[in-house]
Amino acid sequence: MASSLLVTTPDLTPPEYKSQWKPIVEDSETKSYSYYLPYSTTSTTNNFATREQLDRWFHTLSSLEDDETAWSDAHYQGELLLRKTAWVVLDDRCTCEYGYSDTWQPISKSQALQLVVQEITAAVTACCGGCATSINSCNLNYYPQGGGVGFHADDEFLFDGRRRPTRIISLSLGAAPSNNSSNKDWGARKFLIRPQKDTPEDDVQDQYHDVQHEIMLRHGDLLTMEGMFQNHYFHSVWPGDSKAYQDHHPWTQGERINLTWRTIVQHLDGSKEECRGIKCPLSTTNNQLG
Ligand SMILES: O=C(O)CCC(=O)C(=O)O
Ligand SMILES: [Fe+2]
């Protein structure tokens, strides 16, 4: 991996990590990039966290599953989805909530969830060098067995990713229970990428035929989506919003938690319908495009 990692900011990734990132999308025509750092099960020096830390993070977050102050329900077209979500902002002054599709997420009120997200954020941003200064929010998904998320782009008002380069860093957690520890795909899910081209994101019939990349994301794996990725590619986690694979499909075994760190570049300022009337105190510093 070369200096194109984290294209929106100078590449400050510590050299010992840089060589480990694998390019997934390097589309210079559309300035869209994605990189992948698999967690090394053999090396302790190339990882941003120990296996014990990853397990502890997963167990802390999953132990809060039924805590409604931590995780919220997600909906699509009026239907309750399998996955739950949580939204954390990393600046105390920020009051931005995060909505997409039929799901609207208030800021998670759980102190326990916020504390563990802060701890994970510190470890992940240390590994990604310069990203610590730009990241100011984290979205979490809790996938029970069988759960995924349909094709979409993270192109909401807050991130402005259709008009300017963004960088999203994703961490997957999915610890196998001790009686299943040899199953390396326990808690893993397939992450899919397809170009937006002419296929609308809700064209369910057609959504798999032009998938360009499939990456099995396992416990401790990191992945980025960078540059203009959100304007040119859709991503999903198989089997999307389907509830048809809750029993025994090898790609949907076990529970998975995903954290995606993002940069709010436009705080909700009440100006558009999608702000739902919310005006964040930080919206006065909204960074206008030149
Ligand atoms: O679970 C994942 O890997 C992706 C989650 C995602 O796409 C999102 O939170 O927007
Ligand atoms: Fe996403």
Coordinates of C-alpha atoms in Angstrom, one line a residue, residues 125-279:
T125 CA -7.2 6.3 15.2
A126 CA -3.7 5.7 16.6
C127 CA -3.3 3.1 13.9
C128 CA -4.7 5.4 11.2
G129 CA -2.4 8.2 12.2
G130 CA -3.7 11.6 11.1
C131 CA -7.4 10.6 11.0
A132 CA -7.8 11.3 14.8
T133 CA -8.2 15.0 14.2
S134 CA -10.9 14.8 11.5
I135 CA -13.1 12.0 13.0
N136 CA -16.0 13.3 15.0
S137 CA -18.7 10.6 15.0
C138 CA -19.2 6.9 15.0
N139 CA -22.1 4.8 13.7
L140 CA -22.6 1.3 15.1
N141 CA -24.5 -1.6 13.8
Y142 CA -25.4 -4.7 15.8
Y143 CA -26.2 -7.6 13.5
P144 CA -27.8 -10.7 15.1
Q145 CA -27.3 -14.0 13.3
G146 CA -28.6 -13.7 9.8
G147 CA -28.4 -9.9 9.8
G148 CA -26.9 -7.6 7.1
V149 CA -27.6 -4.2 5.5
G150 CA -28.8 -3.5 2.0
F151 CA -26.9 -1.6 -0.7
H152 CA -26.6 2.1 0.1
A153 CA -24.1 5.0 0.1
D154 CA -23.3 6.9 3.2
D155 CA -24.2 10.1 1.5
E156 CA -26.2 12.0 4.1
F157 CA -26.2 15.8 4.8
L158 CA -23.8 15.4 7.7
F159 CA -20.9 14.0 5.6
D160 CA -21.6 15.7 2.3
G161 CA -20.0 12.8 0.5
R162 CA -21.6 13.4 -2.9
R163 CA -19.9 16.8 -3.2
R164 CA -16.5 16.4 -1.4
P165 CA -14.1 13.7 -0.5
T166 CA -14.9 11.8 2.7
R167 CA -13.2 9.0 4.6
I168 CA -15.0 6.3 6.6
I169 CA -13.1 3.8 8.7
S170 CA -14.8 0.6 9.6
L171 CA -14.0 -2.0 12.3
S172 CA -15.7 -5.4 12.4
L173 CA -16.1 -7.2 15.7
G174 CA -17.5 -10.7 16.0
A175 CA -16.0 -12.9 18.7
A176 CA -16.8 -16.6 18.5
P177 CA -18.0 -18.2 21.7
S178 CA -15.3 -20.5 23.3
N179 CA -17.2 -23.6 22.2
N180 CA -16.9 -22.5 18.6
S181 CA -13.6 -20.8 18.6
S182 CA -12.2 -22.8 15.6
N183 CA -14.9 -21.4 13.3
K184 CA -13.1 -18.4 11.7
D185 CA -16.2 -17.1 10.0
W186 CA -18.2 -17.0 13.2
G187 CA -19.4 -13.3 13.5
A188 CA -18.0 -12.6 10.0
R189 CA -20.0 -11.1 7.2
K190 CA -19.5 -10.5 3.5
F191 CA -19.0 -6.8 2.6
L192 CA -20.0 -6.1 -1.0
I193 CA -19.2 -3.2 -3.3
R194 CA -20.8 -2.3 -6.5
P195 CA -20.7 0.8 -8.8
Q196 CA -23.7 3.1 -8.7
K197 CA -23.8 3.5 -12.4
D198 CA -27.4 3.2 -13.6
T199 CA -28.6 0.7 -11.0
P200 CA -30.6 2.4 -8.2
E201 CA -29.8 1.3 -4.7
D202 CA -33.2 -0.2 -4.1
D203 CA -33.3 -2.3 -7.3
V204 CA -33.5 -5.5 -5.3
Q205 CA -33.7 -7.8 -8.4
D206 CA -30.5 -6.4 -9.9
Q207 CA -28.4 -5.6 -6.9
Y208 CA -26.0 -8.5 -7.0
H209 CA -25.3 -8.9 -10.7
D210 CA -22.7 -6.1 -10.8
V211 CA -21.0 -6.6 -7.5
Q212 CA -17.3 -5.9 -8.1
H213 CA -15.7 -6.7 -4.7
E214 CA -16.6 -9.2 -1.9
I215 CA -14.6 -9.1 1.3
M216 CA -15.3 -11.4 4.2
L217 CA -14.9 -9.1 7.3
R218 CA -13.8 -10.8 10.4
H219 CA -13.1 -9.9 14.1
G220 CA -10.6 -7.1 14.1
D221 CA -10.6 -6.3 10.4
L222 CA -10.4 -2.7 9.3
L223 CA -11.7 -1.3 6.0
T224 CA -11.9 2.3 4.6
M225 CA -14.0 4.0 2.0
E226 CA -12.4 7.1 0.8
G227 CA -12.4 10.0 -1.6
M228 CA -15.6 10.2 -3.7
F229 CA -16.5 6.6 -3.0
Q230 CA -19.9 7.5 -1.6
N231 CA -20.8 9.2 -4.9
H232 CA -19.8 6.4 -7.1
Y233 CA -20.2 3.1 -5.3
F234 CA -22.8 1.4 -3.1
H235 CA -21.9 -1.0 -0.3
S236 CA -23.8 -3.6 1.6
V237 CA -23.4 -6.4 4.0
W238 CA -24.8 -9.7 2.8
P239 CA -27.7 -10.7 2.9
G240 CA -28.9 -7.1 3.1
D241 CA -32.1 -6.5 4.9
S242 CA -33.4 -10.0 4.4
K243 CA -34.6 -12.1 7.2
A244 CA -34.2 -15.3 5.2
Y245 CA -30.8 -16.5 6.5
Q246 CA -31.3 -16.6 10.3
D247 CA -30.7 -20.3 10.5
H248 CA -27.7 -21.9 8.9
H249 CA -26.0 -20.0 6.2
P250 CA -22.2 -20.1 6.5
W251 CA -21.9 -16.4 5.8
T252 CA -24.3 -15.2 8.5
Q253 CA -23.2 -17.2 11.5
G254 CA -23.1 -15.5 14.9
E255 CA -23.5 -11.9 15.9
R256 CA -21.4 -9.1 14.4
I257 CA -20.8 -5.5 15.5
N258 CA -19.5 -2.9 13.1
L259 CA -18.3 0.6 13.9
T260 CA -17.8 3.2 11.2
W261 CA -16.0 6.4 12.1
R262 CA -17.0 9.4 10.0
T263 CA -16.4 13.2 9.7
I264 CA -19.4 15.5 10.1
V265 CA -18.5 18.4 7.8
Q266 CA -22.0 20.0 7.9
H267 CA -23.7 19.9 11.3
L268 CA -27.5 19.9 11.2
D269 CA -28.5 23.5 10.7
G270 CA -32.3 23.1 10.2
S271 CA -31.9 24.2 6.6
K272 CA -33.1 21.1 4.9
E273 CA -35.9 18.6 5.5
E274 CA -33.4 16.0 6.4
C275 CA -32.3 18.1 9.4
R276 CA -35.7 17.4 10.9
G277 CA -35.7 20.9 12.5
I278 CA -32.5 20.2 14.5
K279 CA -29.9 23.0 14.7

